[in-house]
PDB file of C-alpha atoms in Angstrom:
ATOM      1  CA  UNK A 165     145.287 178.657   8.479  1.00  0.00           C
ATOM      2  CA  UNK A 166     142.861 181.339  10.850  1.00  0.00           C
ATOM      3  CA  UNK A 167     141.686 179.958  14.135  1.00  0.00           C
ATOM      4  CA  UNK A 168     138.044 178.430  13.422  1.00  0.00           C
ATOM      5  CA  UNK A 169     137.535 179.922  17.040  1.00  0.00           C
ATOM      6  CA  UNK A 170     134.816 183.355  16.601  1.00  0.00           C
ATOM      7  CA  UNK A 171     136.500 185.532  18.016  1.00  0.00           C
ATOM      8  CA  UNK A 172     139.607 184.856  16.652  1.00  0.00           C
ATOM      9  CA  UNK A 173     140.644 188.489  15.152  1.00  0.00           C
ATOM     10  CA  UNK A 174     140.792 186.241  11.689  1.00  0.00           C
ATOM     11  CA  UNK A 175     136.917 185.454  11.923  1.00  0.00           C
ATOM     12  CA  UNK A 176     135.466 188.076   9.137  1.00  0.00           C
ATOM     13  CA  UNK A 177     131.509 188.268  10.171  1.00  0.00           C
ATOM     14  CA  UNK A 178     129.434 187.838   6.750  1.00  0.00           C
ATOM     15  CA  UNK A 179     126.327 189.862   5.697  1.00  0.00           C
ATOM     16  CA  UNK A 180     123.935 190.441   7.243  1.00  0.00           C
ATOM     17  CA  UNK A 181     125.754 192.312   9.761  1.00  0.00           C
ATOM     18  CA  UNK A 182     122.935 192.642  12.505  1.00  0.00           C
ATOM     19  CA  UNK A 183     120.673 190.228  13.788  1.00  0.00           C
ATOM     20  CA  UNK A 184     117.359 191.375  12.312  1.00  0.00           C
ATOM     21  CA  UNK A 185     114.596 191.922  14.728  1.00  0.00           C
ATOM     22  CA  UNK A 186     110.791 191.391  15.565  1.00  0.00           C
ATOM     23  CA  UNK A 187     109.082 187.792  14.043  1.00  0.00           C
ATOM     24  CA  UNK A 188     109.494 186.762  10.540  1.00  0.00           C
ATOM     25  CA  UNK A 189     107.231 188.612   8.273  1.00  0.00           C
ATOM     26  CA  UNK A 190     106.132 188.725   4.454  1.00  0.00           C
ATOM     27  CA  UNK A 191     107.793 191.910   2.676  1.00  0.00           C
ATOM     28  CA  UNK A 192     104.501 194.506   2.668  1.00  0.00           C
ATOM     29  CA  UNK A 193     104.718 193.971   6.440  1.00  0.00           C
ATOM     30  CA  UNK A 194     107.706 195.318   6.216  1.00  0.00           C
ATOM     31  CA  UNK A 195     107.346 198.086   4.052  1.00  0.00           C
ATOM     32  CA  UNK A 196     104.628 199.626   5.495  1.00  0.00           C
ATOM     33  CA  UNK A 197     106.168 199.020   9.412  1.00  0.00           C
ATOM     34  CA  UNK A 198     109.246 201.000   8.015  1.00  0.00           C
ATOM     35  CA  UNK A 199     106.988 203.514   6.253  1.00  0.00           C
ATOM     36  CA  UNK A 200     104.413 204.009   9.329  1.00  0.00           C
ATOM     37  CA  UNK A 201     107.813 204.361  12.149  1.00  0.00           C
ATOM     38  CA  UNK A 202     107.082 200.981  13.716  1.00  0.00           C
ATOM     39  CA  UNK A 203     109.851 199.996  16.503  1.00  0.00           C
ATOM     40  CA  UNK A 204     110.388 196.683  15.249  1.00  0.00           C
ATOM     41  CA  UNK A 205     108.377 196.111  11.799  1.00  0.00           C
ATOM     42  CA  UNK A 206     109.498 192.696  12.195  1.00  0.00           C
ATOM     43  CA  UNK A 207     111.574 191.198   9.038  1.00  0.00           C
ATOM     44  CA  UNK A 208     110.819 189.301   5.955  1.00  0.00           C
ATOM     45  CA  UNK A 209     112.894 186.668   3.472  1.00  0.00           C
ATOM     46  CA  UNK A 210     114.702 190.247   1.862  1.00  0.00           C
ATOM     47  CA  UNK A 211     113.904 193.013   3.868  1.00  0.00           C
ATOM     48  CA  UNK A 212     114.614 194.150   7.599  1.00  0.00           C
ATOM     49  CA  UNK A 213     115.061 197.294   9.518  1.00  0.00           C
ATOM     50  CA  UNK A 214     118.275 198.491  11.146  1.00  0.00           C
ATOM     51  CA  UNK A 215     118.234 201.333  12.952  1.00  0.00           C
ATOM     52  CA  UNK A 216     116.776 203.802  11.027  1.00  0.00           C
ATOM     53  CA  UNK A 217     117.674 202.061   7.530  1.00  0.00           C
ATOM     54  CA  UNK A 218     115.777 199.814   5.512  1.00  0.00           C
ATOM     55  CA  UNK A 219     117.969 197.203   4.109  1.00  0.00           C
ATOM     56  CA  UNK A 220     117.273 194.059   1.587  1.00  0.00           C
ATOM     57  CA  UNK A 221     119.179 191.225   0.814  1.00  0.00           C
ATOM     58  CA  UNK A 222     121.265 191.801   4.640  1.00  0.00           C
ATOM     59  CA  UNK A 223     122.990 194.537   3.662  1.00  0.00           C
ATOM     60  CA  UNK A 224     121.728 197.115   0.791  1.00  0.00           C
ATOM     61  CA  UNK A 225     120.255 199.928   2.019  1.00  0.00           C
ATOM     62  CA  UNK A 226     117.070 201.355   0.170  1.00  0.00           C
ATOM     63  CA  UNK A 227     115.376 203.446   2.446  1.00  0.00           C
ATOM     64  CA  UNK A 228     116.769 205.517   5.188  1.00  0.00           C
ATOM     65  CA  UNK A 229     114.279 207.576   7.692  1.00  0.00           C
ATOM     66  CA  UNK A 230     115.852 211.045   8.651  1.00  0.00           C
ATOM     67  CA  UNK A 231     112.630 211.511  11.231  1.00  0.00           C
ATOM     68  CA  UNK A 232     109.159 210.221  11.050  1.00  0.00           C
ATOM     69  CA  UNK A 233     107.323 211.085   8.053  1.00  0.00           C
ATOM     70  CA  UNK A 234     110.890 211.911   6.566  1.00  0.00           C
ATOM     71  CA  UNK A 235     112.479 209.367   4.201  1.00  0.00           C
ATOM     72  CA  UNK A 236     115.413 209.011   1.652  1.00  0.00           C
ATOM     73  CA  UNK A 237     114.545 206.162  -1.093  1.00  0.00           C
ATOM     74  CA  UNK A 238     117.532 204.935  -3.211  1.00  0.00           C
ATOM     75  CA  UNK A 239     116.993 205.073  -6.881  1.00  0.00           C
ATOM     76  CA  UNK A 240     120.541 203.746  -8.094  1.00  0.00           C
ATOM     77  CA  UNK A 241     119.611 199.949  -6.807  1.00  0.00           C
ATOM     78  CA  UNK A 242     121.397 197.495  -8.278  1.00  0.00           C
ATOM     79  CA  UNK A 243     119.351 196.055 -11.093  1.00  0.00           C
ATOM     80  CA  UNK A 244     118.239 192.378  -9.081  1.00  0.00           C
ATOM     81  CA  UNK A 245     116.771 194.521  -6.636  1.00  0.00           C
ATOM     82  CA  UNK A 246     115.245 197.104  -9.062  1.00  0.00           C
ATOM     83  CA  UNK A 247     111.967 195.905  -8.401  1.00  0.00           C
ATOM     84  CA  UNK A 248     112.224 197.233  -4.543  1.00  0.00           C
ATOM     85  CA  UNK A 249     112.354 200.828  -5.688  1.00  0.00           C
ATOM     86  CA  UNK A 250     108.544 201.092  -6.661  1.00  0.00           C
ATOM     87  CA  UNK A 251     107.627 199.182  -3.907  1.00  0.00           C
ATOM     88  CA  UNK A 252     109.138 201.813  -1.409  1.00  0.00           C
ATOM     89  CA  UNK A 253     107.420 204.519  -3.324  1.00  0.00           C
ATOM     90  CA  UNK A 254     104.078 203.023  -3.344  1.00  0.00           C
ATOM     91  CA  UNK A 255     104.020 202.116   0.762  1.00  0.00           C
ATOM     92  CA  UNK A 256     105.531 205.787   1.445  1.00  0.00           C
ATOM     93  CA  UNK A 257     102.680 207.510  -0.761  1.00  0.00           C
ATOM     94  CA  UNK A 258     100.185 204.656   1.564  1.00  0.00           C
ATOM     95  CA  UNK A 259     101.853 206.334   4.796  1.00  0.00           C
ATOM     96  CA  UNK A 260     100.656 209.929   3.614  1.00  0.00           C
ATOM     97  CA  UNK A 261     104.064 210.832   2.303  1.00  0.00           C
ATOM     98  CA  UNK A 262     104.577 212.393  -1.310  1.00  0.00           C
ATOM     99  CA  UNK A 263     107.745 212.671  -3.558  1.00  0.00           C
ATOM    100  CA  UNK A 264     109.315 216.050  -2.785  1.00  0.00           C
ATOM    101  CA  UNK A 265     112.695 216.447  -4.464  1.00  0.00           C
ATOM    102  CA  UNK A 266     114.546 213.968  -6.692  1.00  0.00           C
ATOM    103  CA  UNK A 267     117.589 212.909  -6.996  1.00  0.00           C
ATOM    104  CA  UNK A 268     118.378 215.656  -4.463  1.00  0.00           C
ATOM    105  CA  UNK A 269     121.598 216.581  -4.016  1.00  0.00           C
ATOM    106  CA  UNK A 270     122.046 216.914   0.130  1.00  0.00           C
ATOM    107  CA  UNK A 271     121.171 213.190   0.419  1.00  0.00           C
ATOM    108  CA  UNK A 272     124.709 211.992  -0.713  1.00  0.00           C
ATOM    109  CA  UNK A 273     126.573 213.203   2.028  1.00  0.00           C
ATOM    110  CA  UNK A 274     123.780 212.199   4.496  1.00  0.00           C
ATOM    111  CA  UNK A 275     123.785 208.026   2.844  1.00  0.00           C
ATOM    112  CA  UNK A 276     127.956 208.765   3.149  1.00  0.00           C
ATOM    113  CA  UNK A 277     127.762 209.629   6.789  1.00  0.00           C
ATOM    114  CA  UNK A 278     124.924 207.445   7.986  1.00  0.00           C
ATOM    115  CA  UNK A 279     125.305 204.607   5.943  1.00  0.00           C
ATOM    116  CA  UNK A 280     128.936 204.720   4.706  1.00  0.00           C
ATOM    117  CA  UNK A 281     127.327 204.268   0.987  1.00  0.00           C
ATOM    118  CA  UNK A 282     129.276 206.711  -1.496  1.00  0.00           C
ATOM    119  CA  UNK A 283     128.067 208.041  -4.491  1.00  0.00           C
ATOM    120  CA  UNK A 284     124.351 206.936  -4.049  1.00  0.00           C
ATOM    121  CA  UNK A 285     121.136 208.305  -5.692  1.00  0.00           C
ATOM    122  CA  UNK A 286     118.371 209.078  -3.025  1.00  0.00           C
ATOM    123  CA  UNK A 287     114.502 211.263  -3.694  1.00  0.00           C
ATOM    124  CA  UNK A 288     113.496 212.626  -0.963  1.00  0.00           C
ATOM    125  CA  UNK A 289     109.917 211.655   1.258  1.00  0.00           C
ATOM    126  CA  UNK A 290     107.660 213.144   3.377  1.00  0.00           C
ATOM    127  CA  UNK A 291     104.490 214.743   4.672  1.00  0.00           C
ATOM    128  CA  UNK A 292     105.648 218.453   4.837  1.00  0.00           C
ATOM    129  CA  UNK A 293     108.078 219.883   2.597  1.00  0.00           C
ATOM    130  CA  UNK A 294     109.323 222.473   5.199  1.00  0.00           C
ATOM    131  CA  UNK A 295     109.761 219.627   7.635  1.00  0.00           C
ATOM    132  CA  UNK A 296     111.436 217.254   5.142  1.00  0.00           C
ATOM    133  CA  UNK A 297     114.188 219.372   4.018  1.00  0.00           C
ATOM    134  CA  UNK A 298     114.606 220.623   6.942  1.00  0.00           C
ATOM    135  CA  UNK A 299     115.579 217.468   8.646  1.00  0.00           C
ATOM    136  CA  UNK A 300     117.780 216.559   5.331  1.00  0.00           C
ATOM    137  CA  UNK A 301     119.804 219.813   6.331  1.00  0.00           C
ATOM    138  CA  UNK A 302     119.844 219.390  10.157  1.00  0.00           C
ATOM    139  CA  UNK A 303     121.497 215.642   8.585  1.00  0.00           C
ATOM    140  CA  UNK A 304     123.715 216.457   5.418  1.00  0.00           C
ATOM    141  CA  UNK A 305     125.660 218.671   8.264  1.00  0.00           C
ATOM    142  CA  UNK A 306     125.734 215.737  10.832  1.00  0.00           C
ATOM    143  CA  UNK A 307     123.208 217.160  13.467  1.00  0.00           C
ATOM    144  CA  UNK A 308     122.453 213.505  15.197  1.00  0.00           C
ATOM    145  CA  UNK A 309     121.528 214.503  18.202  1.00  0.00           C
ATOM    146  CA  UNK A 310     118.442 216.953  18.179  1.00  0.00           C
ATOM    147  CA  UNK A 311     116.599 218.191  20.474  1.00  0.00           C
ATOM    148  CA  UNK A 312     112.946 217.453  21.533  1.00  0.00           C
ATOM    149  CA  UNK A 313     110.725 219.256  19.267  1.00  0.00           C
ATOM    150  CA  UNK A 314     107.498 220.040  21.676  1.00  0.00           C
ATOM    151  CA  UNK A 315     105.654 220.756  18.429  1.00  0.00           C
ATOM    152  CA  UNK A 316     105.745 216.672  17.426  1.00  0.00           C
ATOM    153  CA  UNK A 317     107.168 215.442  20.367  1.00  0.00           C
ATOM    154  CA  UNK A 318     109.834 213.808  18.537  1.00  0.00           C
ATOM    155  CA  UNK A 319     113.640 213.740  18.912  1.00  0.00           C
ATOM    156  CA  UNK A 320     116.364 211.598  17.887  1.00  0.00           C
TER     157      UNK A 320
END
């Protein structure tokens, strides 16, 4: 019978896997903290940020940010968590993003790498269309550490 001890190599940690951060929240909260690039949008009864991945239910992703004003948005959910999937949409068209390419195909190897989620259906966000698939590129081919861009300020 495993050790009831922790850190006995036999304990198996459950979902979810990170200790979500910032108070507890309602869901919109949420949402729109992910969508606007808060630090620590705080976390709700189903959603919470890790990183630069929106999860629900611990440990589904649904939204992943490849740089602010830059987001992936699963559209293969499993059907109890459907109902997320318009949700995202609706608080990324709030934060002045617009639907740019669907079910586009560089986002599979970026969810593999990033999130270790194979064969995943993502549409790609964002403000600027040059910007967006640009920074799906620079992350399909693993490019994690960019440098500063001194037009935004922003590096990852």
């Amino acid at each position: 019978m495993p050790d009831e001890d922790p850190s006995s190599p036999w304990a198996i940690p459950l979902p979810p896997y990170g200790v979500p951060l910032g108070p507890a929240t309602d869901d919109g909260t949420v949402l729109s903290g992910f969508a606007r690039h808060d630090p620590v949008p705080g976390h709700s009864k189903h959603l919470h940020v890790e990183g630069e991945a929106l999860l629900v239910d611990g440990d589904v992703p649904i939204a992943l940010r490849l740089r602010p004003g830059v987001v992936l948005a699963r559209t293969d959910l499993p059907e109890d968590l459907e109902a997320f999937a318009p949700r995202v949409a609706e608080v990324l068209a709030g934060a002045g993003m617009e639907l740019l390419d669907e079910a586009t195909l560089l986002a599979a190897p970026v969810a593999m790498q990033v999130l270790g989620l194979r064969l995943s259906s993502w549409d790609l966000w964002g403000e600027d269309i040059d910007v967006a698939f640009a920074a799906l590129r620079a992350a399909a081919v693993g490019e994690q550490a960019l440098p500063r861009d001194a037009a935004d300020g922003w590096s990852w």
